Coordinates of C-alpha atoms and ligand atoms in Angstrom, one line a residue:
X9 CA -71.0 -109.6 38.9
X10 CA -68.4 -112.0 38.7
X11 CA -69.6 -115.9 37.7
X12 CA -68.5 -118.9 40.1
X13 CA -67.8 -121.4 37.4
X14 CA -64.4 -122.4 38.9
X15 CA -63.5 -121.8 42.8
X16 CA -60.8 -119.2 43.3
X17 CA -58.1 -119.1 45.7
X18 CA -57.4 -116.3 48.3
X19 CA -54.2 -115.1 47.8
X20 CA -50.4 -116.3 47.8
X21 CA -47.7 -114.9 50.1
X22 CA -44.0 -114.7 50.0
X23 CA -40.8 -113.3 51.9
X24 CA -37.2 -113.4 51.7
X25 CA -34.5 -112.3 54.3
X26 CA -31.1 -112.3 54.1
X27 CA -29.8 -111.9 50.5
X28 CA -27.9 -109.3 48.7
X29 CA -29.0 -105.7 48.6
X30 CA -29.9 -105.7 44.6
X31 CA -31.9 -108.7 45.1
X32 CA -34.5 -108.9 47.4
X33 CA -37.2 -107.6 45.5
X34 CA -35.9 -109.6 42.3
X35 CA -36.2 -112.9 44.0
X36 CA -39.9 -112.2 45.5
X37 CA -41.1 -110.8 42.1
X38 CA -39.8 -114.6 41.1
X39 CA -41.6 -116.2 44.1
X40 CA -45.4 -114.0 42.8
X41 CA -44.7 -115.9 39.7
X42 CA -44.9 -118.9 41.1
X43 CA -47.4 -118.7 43.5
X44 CA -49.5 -116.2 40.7
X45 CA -52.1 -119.5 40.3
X46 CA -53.1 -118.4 43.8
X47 CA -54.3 -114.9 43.0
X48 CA -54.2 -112.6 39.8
X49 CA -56.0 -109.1 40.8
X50 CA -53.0 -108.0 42.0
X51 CA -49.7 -108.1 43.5
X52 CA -47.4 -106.0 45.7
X53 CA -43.8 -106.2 47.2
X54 CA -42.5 -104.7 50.2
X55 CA -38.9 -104.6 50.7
X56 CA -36.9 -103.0 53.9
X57 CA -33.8 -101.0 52.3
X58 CA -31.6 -100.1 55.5
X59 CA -34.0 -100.5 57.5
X60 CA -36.7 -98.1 56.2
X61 CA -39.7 -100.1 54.7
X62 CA -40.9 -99.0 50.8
X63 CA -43.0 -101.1 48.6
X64 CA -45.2 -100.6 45.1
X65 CA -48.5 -102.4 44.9
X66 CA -51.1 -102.3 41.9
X67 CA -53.8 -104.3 40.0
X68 CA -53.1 -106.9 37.7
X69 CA -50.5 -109.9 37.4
X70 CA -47.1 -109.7 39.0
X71 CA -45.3 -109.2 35.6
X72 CA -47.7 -106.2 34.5
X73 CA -47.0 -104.6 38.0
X74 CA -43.8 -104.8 38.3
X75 CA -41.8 -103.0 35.7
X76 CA -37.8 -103.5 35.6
X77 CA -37.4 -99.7 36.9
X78 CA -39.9 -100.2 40.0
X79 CA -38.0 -103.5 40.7
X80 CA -35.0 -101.2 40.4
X81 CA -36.0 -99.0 42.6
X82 CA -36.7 -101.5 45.0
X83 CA -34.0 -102.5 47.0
X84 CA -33.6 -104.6 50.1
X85 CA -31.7 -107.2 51.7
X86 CA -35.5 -108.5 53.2
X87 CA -38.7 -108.2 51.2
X88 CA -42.4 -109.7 51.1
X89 CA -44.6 -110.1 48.5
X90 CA -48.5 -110.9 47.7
X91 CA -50.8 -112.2 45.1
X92 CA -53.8 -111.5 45.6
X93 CA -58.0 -112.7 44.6
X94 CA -60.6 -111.2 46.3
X95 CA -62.8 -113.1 49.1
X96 CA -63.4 -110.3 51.6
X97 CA -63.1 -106.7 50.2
X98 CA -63.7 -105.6 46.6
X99 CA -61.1 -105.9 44.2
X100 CA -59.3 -102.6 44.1
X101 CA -56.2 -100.9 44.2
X102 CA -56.8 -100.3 48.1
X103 CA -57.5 -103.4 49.1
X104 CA -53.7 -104.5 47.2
X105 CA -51.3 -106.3 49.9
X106 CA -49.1 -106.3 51.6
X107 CA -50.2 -103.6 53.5
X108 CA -47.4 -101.2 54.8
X109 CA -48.1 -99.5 58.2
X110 CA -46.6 -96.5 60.5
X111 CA -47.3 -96.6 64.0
X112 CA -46.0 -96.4 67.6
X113 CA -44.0 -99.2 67.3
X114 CA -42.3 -98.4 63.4
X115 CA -43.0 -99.3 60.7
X116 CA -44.6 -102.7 59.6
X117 CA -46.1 -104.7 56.5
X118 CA -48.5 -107.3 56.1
X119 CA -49.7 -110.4 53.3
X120 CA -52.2 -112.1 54.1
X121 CA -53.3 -115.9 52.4
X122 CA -57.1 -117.0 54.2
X123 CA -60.3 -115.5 55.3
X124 CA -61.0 -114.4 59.1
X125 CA -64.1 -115.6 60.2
X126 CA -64.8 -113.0 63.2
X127 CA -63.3 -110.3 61.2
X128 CA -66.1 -108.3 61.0
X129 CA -66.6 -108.9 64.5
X130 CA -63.4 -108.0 65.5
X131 CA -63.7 -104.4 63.1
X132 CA -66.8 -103.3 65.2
X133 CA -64.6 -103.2 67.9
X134 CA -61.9 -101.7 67.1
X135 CA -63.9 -99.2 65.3
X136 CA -65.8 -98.9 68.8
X137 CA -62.7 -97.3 70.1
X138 CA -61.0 -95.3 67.6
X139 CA -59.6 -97.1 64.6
X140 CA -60.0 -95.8 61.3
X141 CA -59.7 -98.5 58.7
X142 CA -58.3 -98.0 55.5
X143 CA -59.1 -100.7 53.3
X144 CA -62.3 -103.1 52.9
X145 CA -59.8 -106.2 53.9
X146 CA -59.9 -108.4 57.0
X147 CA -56.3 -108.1 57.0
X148 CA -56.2 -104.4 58.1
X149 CA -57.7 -105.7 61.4
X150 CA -54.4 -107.7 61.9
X151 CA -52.9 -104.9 61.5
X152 CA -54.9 -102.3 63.7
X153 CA -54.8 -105.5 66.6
X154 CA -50.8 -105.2 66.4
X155 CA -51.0 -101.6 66.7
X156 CA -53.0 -101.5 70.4
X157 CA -51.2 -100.2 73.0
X158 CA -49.8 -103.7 74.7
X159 CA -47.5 -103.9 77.0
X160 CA -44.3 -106.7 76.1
X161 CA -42.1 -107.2 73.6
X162 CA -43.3 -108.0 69.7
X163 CA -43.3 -111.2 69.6
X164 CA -45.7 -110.9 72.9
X165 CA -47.9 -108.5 70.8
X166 CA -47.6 -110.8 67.6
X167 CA -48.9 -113.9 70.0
X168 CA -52.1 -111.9 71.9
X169 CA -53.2 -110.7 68.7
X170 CA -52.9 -113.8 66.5
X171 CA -54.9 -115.5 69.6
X172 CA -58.1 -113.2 68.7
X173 CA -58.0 -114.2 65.1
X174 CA -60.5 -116.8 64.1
X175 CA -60.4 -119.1 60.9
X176 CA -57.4 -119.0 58.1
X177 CA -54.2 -117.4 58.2
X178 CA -51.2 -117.9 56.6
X179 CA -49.1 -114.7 57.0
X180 CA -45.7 -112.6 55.9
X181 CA -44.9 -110.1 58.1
X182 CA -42.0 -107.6 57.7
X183 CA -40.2 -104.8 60.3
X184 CA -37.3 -102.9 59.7
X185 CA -35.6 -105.8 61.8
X186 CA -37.2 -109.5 61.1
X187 CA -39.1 -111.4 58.3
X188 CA -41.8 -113.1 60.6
X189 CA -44.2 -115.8 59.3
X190 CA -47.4 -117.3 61.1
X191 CA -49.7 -119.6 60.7
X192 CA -53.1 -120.4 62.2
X193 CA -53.9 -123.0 64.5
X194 CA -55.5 -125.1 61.9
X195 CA -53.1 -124.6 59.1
X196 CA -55.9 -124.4 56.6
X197 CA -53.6 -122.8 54.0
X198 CA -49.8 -124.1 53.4
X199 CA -46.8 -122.0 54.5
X200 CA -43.1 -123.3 54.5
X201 CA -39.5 -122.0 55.2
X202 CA -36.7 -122.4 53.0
X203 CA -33.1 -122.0 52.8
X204 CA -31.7 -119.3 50.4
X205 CA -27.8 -118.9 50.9
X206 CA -27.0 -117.5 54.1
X207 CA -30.9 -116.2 54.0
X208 CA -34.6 -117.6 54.5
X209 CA -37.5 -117.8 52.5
X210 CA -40.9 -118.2 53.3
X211 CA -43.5 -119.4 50.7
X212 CA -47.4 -120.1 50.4
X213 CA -46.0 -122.9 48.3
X214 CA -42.9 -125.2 48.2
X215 CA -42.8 -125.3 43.6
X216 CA -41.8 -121.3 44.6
X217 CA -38.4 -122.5 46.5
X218 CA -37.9 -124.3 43.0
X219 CA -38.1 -121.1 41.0
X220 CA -35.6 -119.0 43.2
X221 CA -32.8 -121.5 43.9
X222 CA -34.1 -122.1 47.6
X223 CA -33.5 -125.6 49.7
X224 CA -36.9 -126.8 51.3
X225 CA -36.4 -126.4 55.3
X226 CA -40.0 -127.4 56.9
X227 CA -43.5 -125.9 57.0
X228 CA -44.1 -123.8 59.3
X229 CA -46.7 -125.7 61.9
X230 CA -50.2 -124.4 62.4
X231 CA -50.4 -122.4 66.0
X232 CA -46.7 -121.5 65.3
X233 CA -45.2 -117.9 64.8
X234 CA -41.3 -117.7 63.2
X235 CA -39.3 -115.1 63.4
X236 CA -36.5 -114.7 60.8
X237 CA -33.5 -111.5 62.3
X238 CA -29.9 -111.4 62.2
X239 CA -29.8 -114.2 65.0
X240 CA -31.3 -116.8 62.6
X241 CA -34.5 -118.7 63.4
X242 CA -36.9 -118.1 66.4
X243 CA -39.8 -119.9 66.9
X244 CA -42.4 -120.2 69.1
X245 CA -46.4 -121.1 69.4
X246 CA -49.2 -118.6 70.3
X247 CA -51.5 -121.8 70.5
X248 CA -51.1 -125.8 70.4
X249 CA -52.9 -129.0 70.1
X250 CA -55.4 -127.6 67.9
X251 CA -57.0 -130.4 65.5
X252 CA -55.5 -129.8 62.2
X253 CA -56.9 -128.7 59.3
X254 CA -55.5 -128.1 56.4
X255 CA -58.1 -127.5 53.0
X256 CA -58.1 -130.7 51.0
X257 CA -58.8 -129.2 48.0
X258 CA -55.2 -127.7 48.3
X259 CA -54.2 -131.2 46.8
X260 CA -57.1 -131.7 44.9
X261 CA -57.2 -127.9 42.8
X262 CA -55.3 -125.2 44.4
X263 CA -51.9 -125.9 44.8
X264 CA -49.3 -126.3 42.1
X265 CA -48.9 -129.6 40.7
X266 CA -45.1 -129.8 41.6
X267 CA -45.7 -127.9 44.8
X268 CA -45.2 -130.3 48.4
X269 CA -47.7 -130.0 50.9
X270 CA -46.9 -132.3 53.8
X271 CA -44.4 -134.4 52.2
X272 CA -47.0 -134.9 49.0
X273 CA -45.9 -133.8 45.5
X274 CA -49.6 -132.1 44.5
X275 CA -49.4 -134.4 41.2
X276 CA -48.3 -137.4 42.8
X277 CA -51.5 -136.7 44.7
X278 CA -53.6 -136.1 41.8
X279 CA -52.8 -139.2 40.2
X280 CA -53.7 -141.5 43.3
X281 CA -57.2 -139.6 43.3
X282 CA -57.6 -140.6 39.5
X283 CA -56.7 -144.0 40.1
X284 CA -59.4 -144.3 43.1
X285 CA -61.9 -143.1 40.9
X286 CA -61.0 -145.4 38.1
X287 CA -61.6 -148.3 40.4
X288 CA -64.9 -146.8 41.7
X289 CA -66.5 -145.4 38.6
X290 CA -65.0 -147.5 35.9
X291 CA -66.2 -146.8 32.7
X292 CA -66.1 -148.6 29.0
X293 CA -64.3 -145.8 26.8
X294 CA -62.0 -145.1 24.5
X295 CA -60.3 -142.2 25.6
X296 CA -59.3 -140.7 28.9
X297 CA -59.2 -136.5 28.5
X298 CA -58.8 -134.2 31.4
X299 CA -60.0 -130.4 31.8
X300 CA -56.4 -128.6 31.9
X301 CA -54.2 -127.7 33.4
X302 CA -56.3 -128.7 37.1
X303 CA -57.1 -132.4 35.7
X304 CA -54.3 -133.5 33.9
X305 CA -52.5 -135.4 37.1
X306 CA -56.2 -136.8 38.2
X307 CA -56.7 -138.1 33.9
X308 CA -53.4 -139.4 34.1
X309 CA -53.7 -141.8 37.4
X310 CA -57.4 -142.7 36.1
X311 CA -55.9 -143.6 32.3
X312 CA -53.2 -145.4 34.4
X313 CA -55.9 -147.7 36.1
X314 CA -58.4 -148.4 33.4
X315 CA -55.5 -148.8 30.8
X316 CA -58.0 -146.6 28.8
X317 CA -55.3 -144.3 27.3
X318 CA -54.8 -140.8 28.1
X319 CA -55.5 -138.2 24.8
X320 CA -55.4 -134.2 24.8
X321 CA -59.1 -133.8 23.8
X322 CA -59.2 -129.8 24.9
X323 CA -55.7 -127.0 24.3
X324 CA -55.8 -124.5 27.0
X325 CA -55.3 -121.1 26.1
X326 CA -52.8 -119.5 29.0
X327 CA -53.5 -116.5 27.6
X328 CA -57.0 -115.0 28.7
X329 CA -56.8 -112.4 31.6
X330 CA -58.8 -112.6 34.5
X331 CA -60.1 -109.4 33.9
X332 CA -62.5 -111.0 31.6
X333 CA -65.9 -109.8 33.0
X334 CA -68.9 -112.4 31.9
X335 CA -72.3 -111.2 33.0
X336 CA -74.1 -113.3 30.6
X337 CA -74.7 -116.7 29.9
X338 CA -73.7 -115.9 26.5
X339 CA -70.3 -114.7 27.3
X340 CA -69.6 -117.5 30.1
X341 CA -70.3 -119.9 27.2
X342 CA -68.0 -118.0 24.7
X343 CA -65.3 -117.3 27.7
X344 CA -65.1 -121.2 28.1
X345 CA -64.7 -121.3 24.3
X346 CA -61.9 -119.1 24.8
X347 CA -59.7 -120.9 27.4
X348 CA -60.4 -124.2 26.0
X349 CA -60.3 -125.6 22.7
X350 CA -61.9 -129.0 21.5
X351 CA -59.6 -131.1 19.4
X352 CA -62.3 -132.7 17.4
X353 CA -59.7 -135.1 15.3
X354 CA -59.1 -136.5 19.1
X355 CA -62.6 -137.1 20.0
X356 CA -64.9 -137.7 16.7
X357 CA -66.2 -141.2 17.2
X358 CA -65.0 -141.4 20.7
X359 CA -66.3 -142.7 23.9
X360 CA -64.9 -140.3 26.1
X361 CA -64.3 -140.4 29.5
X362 CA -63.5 -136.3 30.9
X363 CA -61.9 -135.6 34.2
X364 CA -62.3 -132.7 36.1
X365 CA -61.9 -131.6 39.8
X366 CA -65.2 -130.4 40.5
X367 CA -68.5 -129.0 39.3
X368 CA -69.8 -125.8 41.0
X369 CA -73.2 -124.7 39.0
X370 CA -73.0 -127.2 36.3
X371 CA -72.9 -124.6 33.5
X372 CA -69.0 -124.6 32.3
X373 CA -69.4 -128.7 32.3
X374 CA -72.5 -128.3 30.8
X375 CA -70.5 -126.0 28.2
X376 CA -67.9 -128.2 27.5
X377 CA -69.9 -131.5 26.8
X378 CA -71.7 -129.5 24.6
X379 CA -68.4 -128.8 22.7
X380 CA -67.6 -132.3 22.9
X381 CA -70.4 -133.7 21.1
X382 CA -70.8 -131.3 18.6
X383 CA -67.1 -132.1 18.2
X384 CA -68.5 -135.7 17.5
X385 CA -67.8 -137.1 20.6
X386 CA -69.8 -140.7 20.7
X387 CA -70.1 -140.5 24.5
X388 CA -69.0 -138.1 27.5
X389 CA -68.8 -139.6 30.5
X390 CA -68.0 -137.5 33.3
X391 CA -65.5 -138.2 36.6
X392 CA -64.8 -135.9 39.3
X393 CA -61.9 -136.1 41.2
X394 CA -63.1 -135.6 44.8
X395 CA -67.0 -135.8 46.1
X396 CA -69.6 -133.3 45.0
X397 CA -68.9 -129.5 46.1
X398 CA -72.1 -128.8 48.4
X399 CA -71.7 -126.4 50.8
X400 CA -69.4 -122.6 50.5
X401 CA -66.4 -122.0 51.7
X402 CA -65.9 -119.5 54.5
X403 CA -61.7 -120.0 54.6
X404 CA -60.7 -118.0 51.7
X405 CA -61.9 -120.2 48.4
X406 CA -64.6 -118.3 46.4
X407 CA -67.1 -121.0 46.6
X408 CA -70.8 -119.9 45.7
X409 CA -73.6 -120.1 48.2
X410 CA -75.7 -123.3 48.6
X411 CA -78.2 -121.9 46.0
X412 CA -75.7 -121.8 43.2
X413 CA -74.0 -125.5 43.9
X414 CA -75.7 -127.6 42.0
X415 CA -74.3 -130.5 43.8
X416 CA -76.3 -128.7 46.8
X417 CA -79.3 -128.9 45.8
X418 CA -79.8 -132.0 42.5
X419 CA -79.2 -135.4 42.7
X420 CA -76.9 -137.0 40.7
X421 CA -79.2 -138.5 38.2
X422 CA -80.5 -134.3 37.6
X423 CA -76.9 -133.3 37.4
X424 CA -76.2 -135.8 34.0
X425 CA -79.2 -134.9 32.9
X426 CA -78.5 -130.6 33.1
X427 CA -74.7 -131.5 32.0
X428 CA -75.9 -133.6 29.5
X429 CA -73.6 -136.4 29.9
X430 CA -74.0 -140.2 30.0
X431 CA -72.7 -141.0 33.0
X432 CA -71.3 -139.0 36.1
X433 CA -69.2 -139.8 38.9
X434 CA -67.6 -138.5 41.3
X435 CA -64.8 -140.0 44.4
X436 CA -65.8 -141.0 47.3
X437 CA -65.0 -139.1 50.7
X438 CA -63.1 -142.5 51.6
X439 CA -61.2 -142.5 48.1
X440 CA -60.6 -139.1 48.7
X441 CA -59.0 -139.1 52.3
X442 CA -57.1 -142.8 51.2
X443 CA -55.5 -140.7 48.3
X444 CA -54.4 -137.7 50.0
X445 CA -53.4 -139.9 52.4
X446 CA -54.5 -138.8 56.7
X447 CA -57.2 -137.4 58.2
X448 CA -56.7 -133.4 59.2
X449 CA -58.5 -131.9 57.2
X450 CA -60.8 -129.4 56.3
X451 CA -63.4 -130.8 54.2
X452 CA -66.6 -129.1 55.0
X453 CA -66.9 -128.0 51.9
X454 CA -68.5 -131.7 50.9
X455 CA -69.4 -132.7 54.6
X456 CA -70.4 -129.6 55.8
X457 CA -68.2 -129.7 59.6
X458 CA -66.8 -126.5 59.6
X459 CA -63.6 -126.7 61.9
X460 CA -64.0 -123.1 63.0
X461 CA -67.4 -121.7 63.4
X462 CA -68.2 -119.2 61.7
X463 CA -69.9 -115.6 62.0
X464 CA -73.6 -115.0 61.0
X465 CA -71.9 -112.1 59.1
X466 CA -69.9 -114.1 57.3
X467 CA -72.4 -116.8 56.1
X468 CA -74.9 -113.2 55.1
X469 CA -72.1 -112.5 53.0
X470 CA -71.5 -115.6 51.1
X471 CA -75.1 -116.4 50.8
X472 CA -75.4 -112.6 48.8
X473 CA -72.7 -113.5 46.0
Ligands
LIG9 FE1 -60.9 -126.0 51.7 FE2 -63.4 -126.7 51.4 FE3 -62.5 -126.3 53.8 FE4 -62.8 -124.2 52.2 S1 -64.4 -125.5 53.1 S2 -61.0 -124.7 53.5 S3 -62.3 -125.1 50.2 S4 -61.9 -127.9 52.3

């Protein structure tokens, strides 16, 4: 079984339309690069090469996938890609996106960033009358929804079925004839539209325009379906005046530092969360060290504050797959080892104040302390960038159940004392909301209001991992 020490992201998506026969495919394998944060199990392209759809898909990160003769033999003027972590179906070859359909209509392919909350639900019935599912994914009902008999043009079909979806969607969707993008009505994950040469691009994530040469357009709004064809852009809403939310931990964890979200640089972001919490948990140190790569903006605003200056105390290794399986305590302890290094010339004699942007079961902090000091760290004094993680996510983050947050279910006097640390803190929800700066958010994963209620199913489900 797979350990919850950090929370995991759903999945990235991409798509290009427009560009140069040779180079469709190049530029989304690009685009998985950047957005490969978001998911690393695997990774697939689609591409339409006059008009005929063809794609590769396969376990593993986009560069292990994608070798420079299946790239080759790729071609398109209009592609879409997918990274992809597993929240809803197990993590197999199957379940890879996006998924590539024939039906009555031609041909079609899905990726799919979010978690459906009636998906299972929505499965019973079509499997009620007559579908035949292929994979263990909630996206395949997307699919199987588009592919009723309906009466109407696409973009009809595209709107009826994206009003039976409930909970997060950011989606690529690609026909022989348009690049289409969608997102749902409470635009819990980010999805934006770029400008590629006399093309388009559509991104989970604006840092993957950077990578491929692209010029920022807009996001795409939540309720709003855009369809990219030879006549330009088309766009349209399949619902409005939804109250907006959009996961806050997207600028607190997930998103790439240098990505925008709203008009926010992620890191800009970051930095105004570790300045609130150096003015609410201020702390006599001598060091300020973050957890890298997540905490580095957070350490960097809170060393800013408290003048307390900002030291590498832990060296990251990029290196470690994801397919490191850790059953045991042992190996979770020897996994953190692995990724991160203590720098014990940095923090021998040290008061140390650590920054990190959440604590899920306590054990990986716990770990790391425990590193610290034997490193001969005088004092750890931990700060967490947002407020304590105490209920799961049911909108495509791999949160543990209730029963494994320790936020959920300890006070914060318990949690120094299991960490082992001499102080904690952690923002406030008002810190939090005045650094990301508004008010539509998600955040039920610290206050519990769910935006979009969820099915019994999928709570079962959570509450078994
Ligand atoms: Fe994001 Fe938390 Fe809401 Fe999930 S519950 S969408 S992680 S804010």
């Amino acid at each position: 079984m797979e350990n919850y020490n950090r929370p995991r992201e759903a999945c990235g998506v991409f798509g290009v339309y427009g560009v140069n026969e040779e180079q469709a495919a190049i530029i989304t394998h690009f685009g998985l690069f950047a957005l490969q944060h978001r998911g690393q199990e695997s990774a697939g392209i689609v591409v339409n090469s006059n008009g005929r759809l063809h794609g590769h898909t396969g376990m593993g990160l986009a560069g292990e996938v994608f070798t420079p003769k299946i790239l080759k033999n790729l071609k398109g003027t209009s592609a879409i890609g997918h990274v992809r972590y597993s929240t809803t179906g197990s993590s197999n070859a199957k379940n890879a996106q996006p998924i590539l359909v024939s039906y009555a209509r031609g041909q079609l392919a899905i990726g799919h960033n979010g978690n459906l909350v009636n998906a299972r639900a929505l499965r019973e019935e079509l499997e009620a009358s007559g579908s035949i599912f292929q994979t263990t994914t909630d996206s395949e009902t997307i699919i199987h929804l588009l592919a009723r008999p309906c009466y109407g043009n696409f973009s009809d079909v595209i709107s009826k079925t994206l009003r039976r979806l409930r909970g997060a969607f950011s989606l690529t969707m690609l026909t022989p004839e348009a690049l289409i993008g969608a997102r749902d009505p409470q635009g819990f994950r980010p999805l934006s539209i770029a400008k590629l040469g006399d093309g388009y691009v559509l991104a989970s994530e604006t840092c993957a325009f950077d990578l491929v040469g692209a010029e920022f357009i807009r996001e795409v709004e939540p309720g709003e379906i855009v369809i990219i064809n030879e006549k330009g852009i088309n766009s349209y809403f399949f619902r409005k005046n939804r109250k907006k939310a959009l996961c806050i931990f997207e600028y607190i964890y997930f998103s790439r530092p240098d990505s925008k979200i709203d008009g926010k640089t992620c890191h800009v972001v970051r930095c105004d969360l570790g300045r609130q919490l150096a003015v609410e948990h201020p702390v006599e140190a001598d060091i300020v060290i973050s957890v890298p790569d997540s905490g580095n903006s957070a350490a960097l605003g809170f060393s800013q504050q408290s003048g307390i200056p900002f030291e590498f105390g832990f060296i990251r290794n990029h290196y470690v797959g994801r397919t490191f399986i850790s059953p045991t305590q042992d190996e979770r302890d020897m996994k953190v080892k692995v990724k991160l290094n203590v720098l014990p010339d940095v923090v021998r004699g040290k008061r140390v104040v650590i920054i990190d942007d959440s604590i899920i079961r306590g054990t990986t902090t716990l770990s790391r302390i425990v590193e610290l000091k034997k490193a001969g760290a005088k004092e750890v004094h931990v700060r967490i960038s947002c407020p304590p993680t105490k209920n799961p996510c049911f909108y495509g983050v791999d949160f543990p159940s209730h029963d494994r947050l320790i936020a959920a279910n300890h006070s914060i006097e318990e949690i120094v004392k299991f960490i082992n640390a001499d102080s904690l803190g952690y923002l406030s929800m008002e810190g939090m909301l005045k650094a990301c700066g508004g008010k539509n958010f998600c955040m039920a994963c610290y206050d519990g209001n769910y935006p979009v209620p969820f099915e019994e199913a999928v709570e079962k489900d959570a509450l078994e991992k």
